[in-house]
Protein backbone atom coordinates (compact mmCIF):
# COMPACT_ATOMS: atom_id res chain seq x y z
CA UNK A 1 0.00 0.00 0.00
CA UNK A 2 1.36 3.20 -0.91
CA UNK A 3 0.12 6.48 0.22
CA UNK A 4 0.56 9.34 -1.95
CA UNK A 5 2.05 12.09 0.02
CA UNK A 6 0.95 15.61 -0.61
CA UNK A 7 3.12 17.84 -2.61
CA UNK A 8 5.75 19.41 -0.46
CA UNK A 9 4.86 22.85 0.56
CA UNK A 10 7.34 25.56 0.99
CA UNK A 11 8.34 26.32 -2.52
CA UNK A 12 9.07 29.91 -1.95
CA UNK A 13 9.05 32.33 -4.71
CA UNK A 14 11.03 35.37 -4.75
CA UNK A 15 10.44 38.31 -6.91
CA UNK A 16 13.44 40.28 -7.68
CA UNK A 17 12.91 43.78 -8.70
CA UNK A 18 15.75 45.04 -10.64
CA UNK A 19 16.40 48.68 -10.44
CA UNK A 20 17.25 50.15 -13.71
CA UNK A 21 18.15 53.59 -14.78
CA UNK A 22 21.50 54.25 -13.22
CA UNK A 23 23.08 54.45 -16.61
CA UNK A 24 20.83 57.20 -17.88
CA UNK A 25 21.69 59.42 -14.90
CA UNK A 26 25.30 59.53 -15.92
CA UNK A 27 24.32 60.73 -19.35
CA UNK A 28 22.38 63.66 -17.92
CA UNK A 29 25.28 64.78 -15.80
CA UNK A 30 27.58 64.79 -18.75
CA UNK A 31 25.22 66.91 -20.78
CA UNK A 32 25.17 69.66 -18.19
CA UNK A 33 28.88 70.14 -18.15
CA UNK A 34 29.34 72.40 -21.10
CA UNK A 35 26.78 75.12 -20.55
CA UNK A 36 27.92 77.35 -17.71
CA UNK A 37 31.45 78.29 -18.60
CA UNK A 38 31.06 82.05 -18.24
CA UNK A 39 30.83 83.86 -14.96
CA UNK A 40 29.85 87.49 -14.85
CA UNK A 41 31.68 89.65 -12.37
CA UNK A 42 29.38 91.04 -9.74
CA UNK A 43 29.05 94.75 -10.43
CA UNK A 44 26.10 95.34 -8.16
CA UNK A 45 28.07 96.45 -5.17
CA UNK A 46 26.92 99.56 -3.34
CA UNK A 47 28.93 102.67 -3.89
CA UNK A 48 31.66 102.85 -1.29
CA UNK A 49 30.74 106.32 -0.06
CA UNK A 50 27.02 106.77 -0.56
CA UNK A 51 26.48 110.25 0.83
CA UNK A 52 26.88 111.17 4.38
CA UNK A 53 23.69 113.19 4.62
CA UNK A 54 24.88 115.87 6.90
CA UNK A 55 27.32 114.00 9.06
CA UNK A 56 30.24 116.18 9.92
CA UNK A 57 33.26 114.04 9.33
CA UNK A 58 36.71 115.34 8.63
CA UNK A 59 37.34 112.78 5.91
CA UNK A 60 34.12 113.28 3.98
CA UNK A 61 34.24 116.98 3.38
CA UNK A 62 33.88 116.95 -0.36
CA UNK A 63 31.84 120.13 -0.57
CA UNK A 64 28.66 118.22 -1.31
CA UNK A 65 26.29 120.50 0.53
CA UNK A 66 25.75 124.17 0.15
CA UNK A 67 27.88 126.38 2.26
CA UNK A 68 25.94 127.33 5.35
CA UNK A 69 27.77 130.61 5.70
CA UNK A 70 26.82 131.75 2.25
CA UNK A 71 23.98 134.20 1.94
CA UNK A 72 20.75 132.42 1.17
CA UNK A 73 19.10 135.31 -0.58
CA UNK A 74 18.88 139.05 -0.75
CA UNK A 75 16.20 140.80 1.18
CA UNK A 76 14.83 142.12 -2.07
CA UNK A 77 14.18 138.54 -3.24
CA UNK A 78 11.55 138.02 -0.58
CA UNK A 79 8.29 139.79 -1.29
CA UNK A 80 6.65 141.66 1.57
CA UNK A 81 3.65 139.68 2.77
CA UNK A 82 4.93 136.65 0.91
CA UNK A 83 8.02 134.56 0.74
CA UNK A 84 10.18 132.23 -1.23
CA UNK A 85 10.88 128.52 -1.03
CA UNK A 86 14.47 127.31 -1.27
CA UNK A 87 14.01 123.62 -2.04
CA UNK A 88 17.69 122.75 -2.02
CA UNK A 89 17.95 124.05 1.54
CA UNK A 90 14.51 122.76 2.52
CA UNK A 91 13.61 126.12 3.89
CA UNK A 92 11.04 128.78 3.18
CA UNK A 93 11.77 132.41 3.93
CA UNK A 94 8.97 134.90 4.42
CA UNK A 95 8.64 138.59 5.01
CA UNK A 96 5.31 139.04 6.82
CA UNK A 97 5.95 142.74 7.25
CA UNK A 98 8.50 144.99 5.67
CA UNK A 99 11.90 144.32 7.15
CA UNK A 100 10.68 141.35 9.20
CA UNK A 101 12.08 138.08 7.94
CA UNK A 102 11.12 134.60 9.06
CA UNK A 103 12.26 131.19 8.01
CA UNK A 104 10.57 127.85 8.40
CA UNK A 105 11.25 124.30 7.44
CA UNK A 106 9.91 123.70 3.96
CA UNK A 107 9.06 120.10 4.81
CA UNK A 108 5.31 119.77 5.18
CA UNK A 109 4.32 118.42 8.58
CA UNK A 110 1.60 116.32 7.01
CA UNK A 111 3.52 113.76 5.01
CA UNK A 112 6.81 115.38 4.27
CA UNK A 113 6.41 116.96 0.84
CA UNK A 114 8.25 120.16 0.21
CA UNK A 115 6.01 123.18 0.32
CA UNK A 116 5.98 125.00 -2.94
CA UNK A 117 4.17 128.26 -3.20
CA UNK A 118 3.89 131.31 -1.06
CA UNK A 119 0.85 133.39 -1.89
CA UNK A 120 -1.85 135.34 -0.13
CA UNK A 121 -0.08 135.17 3.19
CA UNK A 122 0.20 131.42 3.19
CA UNK A 123 2.73 128.78 2.32
CA UNK A 124 1.11 125.98 0.35
CA UNK A 125 2.00 122.32 0.10
CA UNK A 126 1.22 120.86 -3.33
CA UNK A 127 0.63 117.32 -2.13
CA UNK A 128 -2.62 117.66 -0.21
CA UNK A 129 -3.05 121.42 -0.16
CA UNK A 130 -2.14 122.15 3.41
CA UNK A 131 -1.43 125.81 3.97
CA UNK A 132 0.66 127.52 6.61
CA UNK A 133 0.92 131.08 7.79
CA UNK A 134 3.82 133.15 6.49
CA UNK A 135 3.93 134.87 9.87
CA UNK A 136 4.48 131.96 12.21
CA UNK A 137 4.20 128.76 10.17
CA UNK A 138 0.93 127.80 11.84
CA UNK A 139 -1.57 125.66 9.99
CA UNK A 140 -4.13 127.61 8.03
CA UNK A 141 -5.77 124.73 6.28
CA UNK A 142 -5.51 121.25 4.92
CA UNK A 143 -4.74 117.92 6.47
CA UNK A 144 -1.58 119.06 8.28
CA UNK A 145 -2.08 119.63 12.00
CA UNK A 146 1.33 120.85 13.09
CA UNK A 147 2.99 124.12 12.20
CA UNK A 148 6.11 124.33 10.07
CA UNK A 149 9.04 124.39 12.48
CA UNK A 150 10.90 127.70 12.51
CA UNK A 151 14.44 128.01 11.24
CA UNK A 152 16.97 130.58 12.30
CA UNK A 153 17.69 133.31 9.86
CA UNK A 154 19.75 136.42 10.18
CA UNK A 155 19.75 139.60 8.19
CA UNK A 156 22.94 141.40 7.46
CA UNK A 157 22.59 144.44 5.31
CA UNK A 158 20.59 143.23 2.37
CA UNK A 159 21.54 139.60 2.61
CA UNK A 160 19.78 136.80 4.41
CA UNK A 161 21.71 133.97 5.98
CA UNK A 162 20.45 130.83 7.64
CA UNK A 163 21.55 130.14 11.17
FE1 LIG B 1 1.77 118.45 2.57
FE2 LIG B 1 0.12 116.33 2.65
S1 LIG B 1 2.27 116.36 2.56
S2 LIG B 1 -0.37 118.42 2.59
Tab-separated table of N, CA and C and ligand atoms in Angstrom:
chain	number	residue	atom	x	y	z
A	1	UNK	N	0.826	-1.184	0.000
A	1	UNK	CA	0.000	0.000	0.000
A	1	UNK	C	0.854	1.225	0.000
A	2	UNK	N	0.583	1.955	-0.877
A	2	UNK	CA	1.364	3.197	-0.909
A	2	UNK	C	0.438	4.393	-0.745
A	3	UNK	N	0.852	5.228	0.035
A	3	UNK	CA	0.115	6.482	0.218
A	3	UNK	C	0.789	7.581	-0.568
A	4	UNK	N	-0.041	8.210	-1.245
A	4	UNK	CA	0.558	9.337	-1.951
A	4	UNK	C	0.685	10.521	-1.010
A	5	UNK	N	1.851	10.950	-0.886
A	5	UNK	CA	2.049	12.094	0.016
A	5	UNK	C	1.752	13.398	-0.707
A	6	UNK	N	1.252	14.300	0.034
A	6	UNK	CA	0.947	15.605	-0.613
A	6	UNK	C	2.204	16.316	-1.097
A	7	UNK	N	1.984	17.102	-2.025
A	7	UNK	CA	3.121	17.837	-2.608
A	7	UNK	C	3.796	18.687	-1.546
A	8	UNK	N	5.066	18.645	-1.515
A	8	UNK	CA	5.754	19.405	-0.461
A	8	UNK	C	5.506	20.920	-0.566
A	9	UNK	N	5.089	21.403	0.537
A	9	UNK	CA	4.863	22.853	0.557
A	9	UNK	C	6.175	23.581	0.774
A	10	UNK	N	6.132	24.772	0.667
A	10	UNK	CA	7.342	25.556	0.989
A	10	UNK	C	8.166	25.909	-0.204
A	11	UNK	N	7.595	25.816	-1.371
A	11	UNK	CA	8.338	26.324	-2.515
A	11	UNK	C	8.202	27.853	-2.543
A	12	UNK	N	9.172	28.440	-2.054
A	12	UNK	CA	9.069	29.906	-1.951
A	12	UNK	C	9.448	30.569	-3.255
A	13	UNK	N	8.753	31.591	-3.481
A	13	UNK	CA	9.052	32.330	-4.711
A	13	UNK	C	9.552	33.719	-4.354
A	14	UNK	N	10.471	34.059	-5.017
A	14	UNK	CA	11.032	35.370	-4.751
A	14	UNK	C	10.921	36.238	-5.999
A	15	UNK	N	10.435	37.399	-5.777
A	15	UNK	CA	10.440	38.314	-6.915
A	15	UNK	C	11.588	39.287	-6.749
A	16	UNK	N	12.292	39.378	-7.724
A	16	UNK	CA	13.440	40.280	-7.684
A	16	UNK	C	13.146	41.484	-8.568
A	17	UNK	N	13.163	42.567	-7.927
A	17	UNK	CA	12.915	43.781	-8.697
A	17	UNK	C	14.256	44.401	-9.032
A	18	UNK	N	14.475	44.461	-10.222
A	18	UNK	CA	15.748	45.040	-10.638
A	18	UNK	C	15.589	46.541	-10.823
A	19	UNK	N	16.452	47.229	-10.234
A	19	UNK	CA	16.403	48.684	-10.443
A	19	UNK	C	17.223	49.047	-11.654
A	20	UNK	N	16.569	49.737	-12.499
A	20	UNK	CA	17.255	50.149	-13.708
A	20	UNK	C	17.392	51.661	-13.713
A	21	UNK	N	18.132	52.148	-14.590
A	21	UNK	CA	18.154	53.593	-14.779
A	21	UNK	C	19.402	54.267	-14.312
A	22	UNK	N	20.286	53.591	-13.681
A	22	UNK	CA	21.499	54.249	-13.219
A	22	UNK	C	22.331	54.746	-14.382
A	23	UNK	N	22.253	54.061	-15.474
A	23	UNK	CA	23.081	54.450	-16.611
A	23	UNK	C	22.622	55.770	-17.211
A	24	UNK	N	21.310	55.978	-17.241
A	24	UNK	CA	20.833	57.200	-17.879
A	24	UNK	C	21.193	58.425	-17.046
A	25	UNK	N	21.325	58.293	-15.752
A	25	UNK	CA	21.690	59.416	-14.899
A	25	UNK	C	23.054	59.970	-15.274
A	26	UNK	N	23.957	59.089	-15.557
A	26	UNK	CA	25.296	59.533	-15.923
A	26	UNK	C	25.276	60.363	-17.197
A	27	UNK	N	24.400	59.999	-18.098
A	27	UNK	CA	24.320	60.731	-19.351
A	27	UNK	C	23.843	62.162	-19.122
A	28	UNK	N	22.902	62.328	-18.204
A	28	UNK	CA	22.381	63.663	-17.919
A	28	UNK	C	23.460	64.544	-17.332
A	29	UNK	N	24.218	63.986	-16.415
A	29	UNK	CA	25.278	64.781	-15.801
A	29	UNK	C	26.291	65.263	-16.816
A	30	UNK	N	26.600	64.417	-17.738
A	30	UNK	CA	27.583	64.788	-18.747
A	30	UNK	C	27.068	65.922	-19.626
A	31	UNK	N	25.779	65.903	-19.898
A	31	UNK	CA	25.217	66.914	-20.782
A	31	UNK	C	25.246	68.295	-20.156
A	32	UNK	N	25.183	68.363	-18.854
A	32	UNK	CA	25.166	69.660	-18.192
A	32	UNK	C	26.511	70.350	-18.177
A	33	UNK	N	27.538	69.603	-18.379
A	33	UNK	CA	28.877	70.139	-18.146
A	33	UNK	C	29.270	71.311	-18.997
A	34	UNK	N	28.791	71.402	-20.194
A	34	UNK	CA	29.338	72.403	-21.103
A	34	UNK	C	28.658	73.755	-21.091
A	35	UNK	N	27.576	73.917	-20.342
A	35	UNK	CA	26.777	75.117	-20.554
A	35	UNK	C	27.237	76.338	-19.766
A	36	UNK	N	27.734	76.179	-18.570
A	36	UNK	CA	27.917	77.353	-17.714
A	36	UNK	C	29.341	77.832	-17.605
A	37	UNK	N	30.036	77.948	-18.673
A	37	UNK	CA	31.448	78.290	-18.598
A	37	UNK	C	31.730	79.714	-18.197
A	38	UNK	N	30.780	80.626	-18.422
A	38	UNK	CA	31.063	82.046	-18.244
A	38	UNK	C	30.522	82.553	-16.917
A	39	UNK	N	31.306	83.265	-16.207
A	39	UNK	CA	30.826	83.860	-14.959
A	39	UNK	C	30.924	85.359	-15.069
A	40	UNK	N	29.814	86.037	-14.789
A	40	UNK	CA	29.851	87.492	-14.850
A	40	UNK	C	30.409	88.038	-13.543
A	41	UNK	N	31.237	89.021	-13.611
A	41	UNK	CA	31.679	89.650	-12.373
A	41	UNK	C	30.515	90.406	-11.727
A	42	UNK	N	30.492	90.393	-10.446
A	42	UNK	CA	29.376	91.042	-9.743
A	42	UNK	C	29.623	92.541	-9.651
A	43	UNK	N	28.868	93.305	-10.439
A	43	UNK	CA	29.052	94.750	-10.433
A	43	UNK	C	28.002	95.463	-9.592
A	44	UNK	N	27.197	94.702	-8.886
A	44	UNK	CA	26.100	95.338	-8.161
A	44	UNK	C	26.477	95.696	-6.731
A	45	UNK	N	27.698	96.040	-6.527
A	45	UNK	CA	28.071	96.454	-5.171
A	45	UNK	C	27.607	97.872	-4.905
A	46	UNK	N	27.276	98.167	-3.665
A	46	UNK	CA	26.917	99.556	-3.344
A	46	UNK	C	28.124	100.463	-3.458
A	47	UNK	N	27.842	101.704	-3.790
A	47	UNK	CA	28.926	102.667	-3.891
A	47	UNK	C	29.632	102.768	-2.550
A	48	UNK	N	30.927	102.865	-2.561
A	48	UNK	CA	31.657	102.852	-1.292
A	48	UNK	C	31.293	104.003	-0.359
A	49	UNK	N	31.093	105.177	-0.905
A	49	UNK	CA	30.736	106.317	-0.057
A	49	UNK	C	29.427	106.880	-0.553
A	50	UNK	N	28.323	106.444	0.006
A	50	UNK	CA	27.024	106.767	-0.563
A	50	UNK	C	26.665	108.229	-0.429
A	51	UNK	N	26.811	108.841	0.633
A	51	UNK	CA	26.478	110.245	0.827
A	51	UNK	C	26.211	110.376	2.293
A	52	UNK	N	26.992	111.118	2.930
A	52	UNK	CA	26.881	111.166	4.379
A	52	UNK	C	25.906	112.202	4.850
A	53	UNK	N	24.750	112.243	4.305
A	53	UNK	CA	23.687	113.186	4.621
A	53	UNK	C	23.889	113.999	5.882
A	54	UNK	N	24.767	114.917	5.825
A	54	UNK	CA	24.876	115.871	6.900
A	54	UNK	C	25.800	115.489	8.030
A	55	UNK	N	26.416	114.350	7.989
A	55	UNK	CA	27.321	114.000	9.063
A	55	UNK	C	28.617	114.774	8.904
A	56	UNK	N	29.053	115.351	9.985
A	56	UNK	CA	30.244	116.181	9.920
A	56	UNK	C	31.462	115.328	10.179
A	57	UNK	N	32.053	114.835	9.167
A	57	UNK	CA	33.258	114.037	9.326
A	57	UNK	C	34.414	114.737	8.642
A	58	UNK	N	35.587	114.620	9.214
A	58	UNK	CA	36.709	115.343	8.634
A	58	UNK	C	37.167	114.712	7.336
A	59	UNK	N	36.879	113.426	7.133
A	59	UNK	CA	37.343	112.783	5.915
A	59	UNK	C	36.367	112.949	4.760
A	60	UNK	N	35.116	113.236	5.039
A	60	UNK	CA	34.117	113.278	3.979
A	60	UNK	C	33.705	114.704	3.640
A	61	UNK	N	34.621	115.596	3.616
A	61	UNK	CA	34.240	116.982	3.382
A	61	UNK	C	34.362	117.403	1.935
A	62	UNK	N	33.730	116.682	1.061
A	62	UNK	CA	33.883	116.953	-0.363
A	62	UNK	C	32.874	117.978	-0.876
A	63	UNK	N	32.701	119.011	-0.160
A	63	UNK	CA	31.841	120.132	-0.566
A	63	UNK	C	30.556	119.711	-1.246
A	64	UNK	N	29.899	118.709	-0.699
A	64	UNK	CA	28.661	118.223	-1.308
A	64	UNK	C	27.470	119.089	-0.977
A	65	UNK	N	27.470	119.715	0.159
A	65	UNK	CA	26.295	120.498	0.527
A	65	UNK	C	26.588	121.982	0.420
A	66	UNK	N	25.531	122.736	0.283
A	66	UNK	CA	25.745	124.174	0.147
A	66	UNK	C	26.395	124.758	1.391
A	67	UNK	N	27.169	125.748	1.164
A	67	UNK	CA	27.881	126.378	2.261
A	67	UNK	C	26.913	127.117	3.175
A	68	UNK	N	26.910	126.752	4.430
A	68	UNK	CA	25.939	127.326	5.354
A	68	UNK	C	26.214	128.795	5.619
A	69	UNK	N	27.443	129.212	5.418
A	69	UNK	CA	27.766	130.608	5.695
A	69	UNK	C	27.374	131.525	4.540
A	70	UNK	N	27.134	130.950	3.414
A	70	UNK	CA	26.822	131.753	2.251
A	70	UNK	C	25.436	132.391	2.393
A	71	UNK	N	25.280	133.543	1.869
A	71	UNK	CA	23.975	134.204	1.941
A	71	UNK	C	22.951	133.373	1.184
A	72	UNK	N	21.807	133.207	1.802
A	72	UNK	CA	20.748	132.419	1.169
A	72	UNK	C	20.061	133.226	0.080
A	73	UNK	N	19.828	134.469	0.377
A	73	UNK	CA	19.103	135.314	-0.577
A	73	UNK	C	19.325	136.764	-0.206
A	74	UNK	N	18.869	137.613	-1.068
A	74	UNK	CA	18.881	139.045	-0.751
A	74	UNK	C	17.503	139.415	-0.219
A	75	UNK	N	17.490	140.407	0.605
A	75	UNK	CA	16.201	140.803	1.180
A	75	UNK	C	15.205	141.169	0.088
A	76	UNK	N	15.722	141.705	-0.988
A	76	UNK	CA	14.828	142.116	-2.072
A	76	UNK	C	14.195	140.931	-2.794
A	77	UNK	N	14.760	139.727	-2.595
A	77	UNK	CA	14.185	138.540	-3.238
A	77	UNK	C	12.894	138.078	-2.570
A	78	UNK	N	12.695	138.523	-1.350
A	78	UNK	CA	11.555	138.015	-0.580
A	78	UNK	C	10.448	139.073	-0.596
A	79	UNK	N	9.351	138.786	-1.217
A	79	UNK	CA	8.288	139.793	-1.292
A	79	UNK	C	7.652	140.058	0.080
A	80	UNK	N	7.330	141.306	0.326
A	80	UNK	CA	6.649	141.656	1.570
A	80	UNK	C	5.260	141.021	1.573
A	81	UNK	N	4.941	140.372	2.687
A	81	UNK	CA	3.646	139.677	2.770
A	81	UNK	C	3.685	138.301	2.128
A	82	UNK	N	4.816	137.959	1.568
A	82	UNK	CA	4.926	136.655	0.914
A	82	UNK	C	6.212	135.972	1.323
A	83	UNK	N	6.796	135.272	0.405
A	83	UNK	CA	8.023	134.559	0.737
A	83	UNK	C	8.541	133.782	-0.444
A	84	UNK	N	9.552	133.007	-0.162
A	84	UNK	CA	10.176	132.235	-1.226
A	84	UNK	C	10.648	130.898	-0.655
A	85	UNK	N	10.443	129.856	-1.451
A	85	UNK	CA	10.881	128.524	-1.028
A	85	UNK	C	12.253	128.244	-1.621
A	86	UNK	N	13.142	127.704	-0.800
A	86	UNK	CA	14.469	127.307	-1.266
A	86	UNK	C	14.549	125.787	-1.120
A	87	UNK	N	14.135	125.072	-2.172
A	87	UNK	CA	14.009	123.619	-2.040
A	87	UNK	C	15.315	122.920	-1.707
A	88	UNK	N	16.417	123.431	-2.257
A	88	UNK	CA	17.687	122.745	-2.017
A	88	UNK	C	18.133	122.875	-0.565
A	89	UNK	N	17.635	123.896	0.110
A	89	UNK	CA	17.951	124.053	1.540
A	89	UNK	C	16.793	123.605	2.422
A	90	UNK	N	15.709	123.199	1.783
A	90	UNK	CA	14.514	122.765	2.524
A	90	UNK	C	14.066	123.823	3.524
A	91	UNK	N	14.001	125.023	3.030
A	91	UNK	CA	13.613	126.119	3.891
A	91	UNK	C	12.743	127.083	3.098
A	92	UNK	N	11.840	127.747	3.806
A	92	UNK	CA	11.037	128.784	3.175
A	92	UNK	C	11.243	130.060	3.985
A	93	UNK	N	11.516	131.127	3.274
A	93	UNK	CA	11.767	132.415	3.926
A	93	UNK	C	10.598	133.332	3.612
A	94	UNK	N	10.111	134.003	4.625
A	94	UNK	CA	8.971	134.901	4.418
A	94	UNK	C	9.306	136.284	4.959
A	95	UNK	N	8.517	137.222	4.507
A	95	UNK	CA	8.642	138.592	5.009
A	95	UNK	C	7.215	139.085	5.331
A	96	UNK	N	6.706	138.690	6.493
A	96	UNK	CA	5.314	139.039	6.825
A	96	UNK	C	5.082	140.541	6.840
A	97	UNK	N	6.051	141.283	7.271
A	97	UNK	CA	5.953	142.741	7.246
A	97	UNK	C	7.292	143.272	6.776
A	98	UNK	N	7.279	144.449	6.261
A	98	UNK	CA	8.503	144.994	5.671
A	98	UNK	C	9.649	144.989	6.683
A	99	UNK	N	10.730	144.364	6.285
A	99	UNK	CA	11.903	144.318	7.154
A	99	UNK	C	11.863	143.213	8.201
A	100	UNK	N	10.791	142.436	8.218
A	100	UNK	CA	10.685	141.352	9.203
A	100	UNK	C	10.783	140.017	8.460
A	101	UNK	N	11.859	139.328	8.689
A	101	UNK	CA	12.080	138.084	7.943
A	101	UNK	C	11.942	136.881	8.858
A	102	UNK	N	11.294	135.858	8.320
A	102	UNK	CA	11.122	134.600	9.056
A	102	UNK	C	11.543	133.461	8.144
A	103	UNK	N	11.946	132.391	8.784
A	103	UNK	CA	12.263	131.194	8.005
A	103	UNK	C	11.651	129.989	8.695
A	104	UNK	N	11.180	129.069	7.882
A	104	UNK	CA	10.571	127.846	8.400
A	104	UNK	C	11.086	126.665	7.591
A	105	UNK	N	10.971	125.507	8.199
A	105	UNK	CA	11.252	124.297	7.439
A	105	UNK	C	10.272	124.221	6.278
A	106	UNK	N	10.783	123.826	5.122
A	106	UNK	CA	9.907	123.701	3.957
A	106	UNK	C	9.330	122.302	3.837
A	107	UNK	N	9.575	121.457	4.844
A	107	UNK	CA	9.056	120.097	4.806
A	107	UNK	C	7.678	120.082	5.463
A	108	UNK	N	6.693	119.768	4.679
A	108	UNK	CA	5.309	119.771	5.177
A	108	UNK	C	5.176	118.808	6.347
A	109	UNK	N	4.480	119.265	7.385
A	109	UNK	CA	4.319	118.425	8.577
A	109	UNK	C	3.244	117.366	8.397
A	110	UNK	N	2.606	117.362	7.253
A	110	UNK	CA	1.602	116.325	7.012
A	110	UNK	C	2.281	115.017	6.630
A	111	UNK	N	2.850	114.993	5.433
A	111	UNK	CA	3.521	113.757	5.015
A	111	UNK	C	4.876	114.006	4.404
A	112	UNK	N	5.413	115.173	4.623
A	112	UNK	CA	6.815	115.384	4.268
A	112	UNK	C	7.105	115.895	2.878
A	113	UNK	N	6.121	116.321	2.130
A	113	UNK	CA	6.413	116.957	0.844
A	113	UNK	C	7.078	118.303	1.107
A	114	UNK	N	7.729	118.806	0.089
A	114	UNK	CA	8.254	120.163	0.208
A	114	UNK	C	7.147	121.135	-0.154
A	115	UNK	N	6.982	122.152	0.667
A	115	UNK	CA	6.008	123.181	0.315
A	115	UNK	C	6.503	123.890	-0.936
A	116	UNK	N	5.571	124.504	-1.637
A	116	UNK	CA	5.980	124.999	-2.942
A	116	UNK	C	5.712	126.478	-3.156
A	117	UNK	N	4.541	126.897	-2.826
A	117	UNK	CA	4.171	128.257	-3.200
A	117	UNK	C	3.884	129.097	-1.986
A	118	UNK	N	4.262	130.363	-2.096
A	118	UNK	CA	3.894	131.310	-1.061
A	118	UNK	C	3.024	132.364	-1.729
A	119	UNK	N	1.778	132.428	-1.289
A	119	UNK	CA	0.855	133.389	-1.889
A	119	UNK	C	-0.255	133.704	-0.907
A	120	UNK	N	-0.722	134.909	-0.964
A	120	UNK	CA	-1.852	135.340	-0.127
A	120	UNK	C	-1.605	135.100	1.361
A	121	UNK	N	-0.379	135.305	1.764
A	121	UNK	CA	-0.083	135.175	3.192
A	121	UNK	C	0.047	133.748	3.676
A	122	UNK	N	0.039	132.807	2.745
A	122	UNK	CA	0.198	131.420	3.188
A	122	UNK	C	1.243	130.694	2.345
A	123	UNK	N	1.773	129.677	2.974
A	123	UNK	CA	2.731	128.783	2.316
A	123	UNK	C	1.946	127.513	2.000
A	124	UNK	N	1.973	127.094	0.749
A	124	UNK	CA	1.111	125.983	0.348
A	124	UNK	C	1.925	124.744	0.015
A	125	UNK	N	1.400	123.600	0.456
A	125	UNK	CA	1.997	122.315	0.097
A	125	UNK	C	1.214	121.747	-1.089
A	126	UNK	N	1.923	121.338	-2.138
A	126	UNK	CA	1.222	120.859	-3.334
A	126	UNK	C	0.627	119.465	-3.181
A	127	UNK	N	1.055	118.725	-2.181
A	127	UNK	CA	0.628	117.315	-2.132
A	127	UNK	C	-0.830	117.165	-1.736
A	128	UNK	N	-1.222	117.800	-0.629
A	128	UNK	CA	-2.622	117.664	-0.206
A	128	UNK	C	-3.201	119.020	0.175
A	129	UNK	N	-2.528	120.055	-0.302
A	129	UNK	CA	-3.046	121.418	-0.162
A	129	UNK	C	-3.112	121.948	1.269
A	130	UNK	N	-2.232	121.498	2.110
A	130	UNK	CA	-2.139	122.151	3.411
A	130	UNK	C	-1.569	123.544	3.204
A	131	UNK	N	-1.987	124.462	4.052
A	131	UNK	CA	-1.432	125.815	3.974
A	131	UNK	C	-0.987	126.252	5.362
A	132	UNK	N	0.043	127.075	5.364
A	132	UNK	CA	0.660	127.517	6.613
A	132	UNK	C	0.839	129.034	6.558
A	133	UNK	N	0.781	129.628	7.709
A	133	UNK	CA	0.918	131.075	7.786
A	133	UNK	C	2.351	131.516	7.498
A	134	UNK	N	2.476	132.607	6.736
A	134	UNK	CA	3.820	133.149	6.491
A	134	UNK	C	4.367	133.833	7.738
A	135	UNK	N	3.495	134.149	8.685
A	135	UNK	CA	3.932	134.873	9.871
A	135	UNK	C	4.577	133.963	10.905
A	136	UNK	N	3.937	132.828	11.164
A	136	UNK	CA	4.476	131.957	12.209
A	136	UNK	C	4.487	130.476	11.833
A	137	UNK	N	4.164	130.158	10.615
A	137	UNK	CA	4.195	128.764	10.168
A	137	UNK	C	3.007	127.939	10.631
A	138	UNK	N	2.055	128.572	11.313
A	138	UNK	CA	0.926	127.804	11.840
A	138	UNK	C	0.029	127.307	10.708
A	139	UNK	N	-0.717	126.277	11.008
A	139	UNK	CA	-1.573	125.660	9.991
A	139	UNK	C	-2.764	126.573	9.703
A	140	UNK	N	-2.961	126.827	8.449
A	140	UNK	CA	-4.132	127.614	8.033
A	140	UNK	C	-5.192	126.731	7.403
A	141	UNK	N	-4.775	125.598	6.908
A	141	UNK	CA	-5.767	124.731	6.281
A	141	UNK	C	-5.139	123.430	5.824
A	142	UNK	N	-5.981	122.509	5.470
A	142	UNK	CA	-5.507	121.250	4.919
A	142	UNK	C	-5.323	120.184	5.971
A	143	UNK	N	-4.850	119.046	5.532
A	143	UNK	CA	-4.739	117.920	6.466
A	143	UNK	C	-3.637	118.070	7.518
A	144	UNK	N	-2.658	118.919	7.290
A	144	UNK	CA	-1.582	119.061	8.282
A	144	UNK	C	-2.155	119.604	9.590
A	145	UNK	N	-1.598	119.160	10.693
A	145	UNK	CA	-2.078	119.633	11.997
A	145	UNK	C	-0.992	120.338	12.794
A	146	UNK	N	0.246	120.207	12.349
A	146	UNK	CA	1.328	120.850	13.092
A	146	UNK	C	1.944	121.960	12.265
A	147	UNK	N	2.388	123.012	12.928
A	147	UNK	CA	2.993	124.123	12.200
A	147	UNK	C	4.337	123.740	11.585
A	148	UNK	N	4.761	124.508	10.611
A	148	UNK	CA	6.109	124.334	10.072
A	148	UNK	C	7.099	124.792	11.138
A	149	UNK	N	8.083	123.977	11.461
A	149	UNK	CA	9.042	124.388	12.481
A	149	UNK	C	9.860	125.588	12.014
A	150	UNK	N	10.097	126.544	12.903
A	150	UNK	CA	10.897	127.705	12.509
A	150	UNK	C	12.364	127.354	12.313
A	151	UNK	N	12.992	128.119	11.450
A	151	UNK	CA	14.441	128.006	11.241
A	151	UNK	C	15.048	129.343	11.608
A	152	UNK	N	16.313	129.322	11.953
A	152	UNK	CA	16.967	130.582	12.296
A	152	UNK	C	17.434	131.271	11.025
A	153	UNK	N	17.231	132.531	11.013
A	153	UNK	CA	17.686	133.312	9.865
A	153	UNK	C	18.208	134.642	10.382
A	154	UNK	N	19.249	135.111	9.764
A	154	UNK	CA	19.750	136.418	10.179
A	154	UNK	C	19.888	137.326	8.973
A	155	UNK	N	19.697	138.583	9.243
A	155	UNK	CA	19.749	139.598	8.191
A	155	UNK	C	21.003	140.431	8.416
A	156	UNK	N	21.766	140.556	7.362
A	156	UNK	CA	22.937	141.396	7.458
A	156	UNK	C	22.969	142.286	6.207
A	157	UNK	N	22.703	143.554	6.457
A	157	UNK	CA	22.591	144.443	5.306
A	157	UNK	C	21.419	144.030	4.459
A	158	UNK	N	21.699	143.672	3.218
A	158	UNK	CA	20.591	143.233	2.372
A	158	UNK	C	20.697	141.743	2.075
A	159	UNK	N	21.469	141.036	2.878
A	159	UNK	CA	21.539	139.600	2.613
A	159	UNK	C	20.996	138.797	3.785
A	160	UNK	N	20.390	137.692	3.433
A	160	UNK	CA	19.783	136.801	4.407
A	160	UNK	C	20.620	135.525	4.517
A	161	UNK	N	20.873	135.136	5.757
A	161	UNK	CA	21.708	133.968	5.985
A	161	UNK	C	21.003	133.053	6.967
A	162	UNK	N	21.044	131.780	6.693
A	162	UNK	CA	20.450	130.831	7.641
A	162	UNK	C	21.373	130.652	8.827
A	163	UNK	N	20.767	130.427	9.976
A	163	UNK	CA	21.549	130.138	11.173
A	163	UNK	C	21.619	131.309	12.117
B	1	LIG	FE1	1.767	118.448	2.566
B	1	LIG	FE2	0.121	116.335	2.648
B	1	LIG	S1	2.273	116.363	2.556
B	1	LIG	S2	-0.373	118.424	2.594
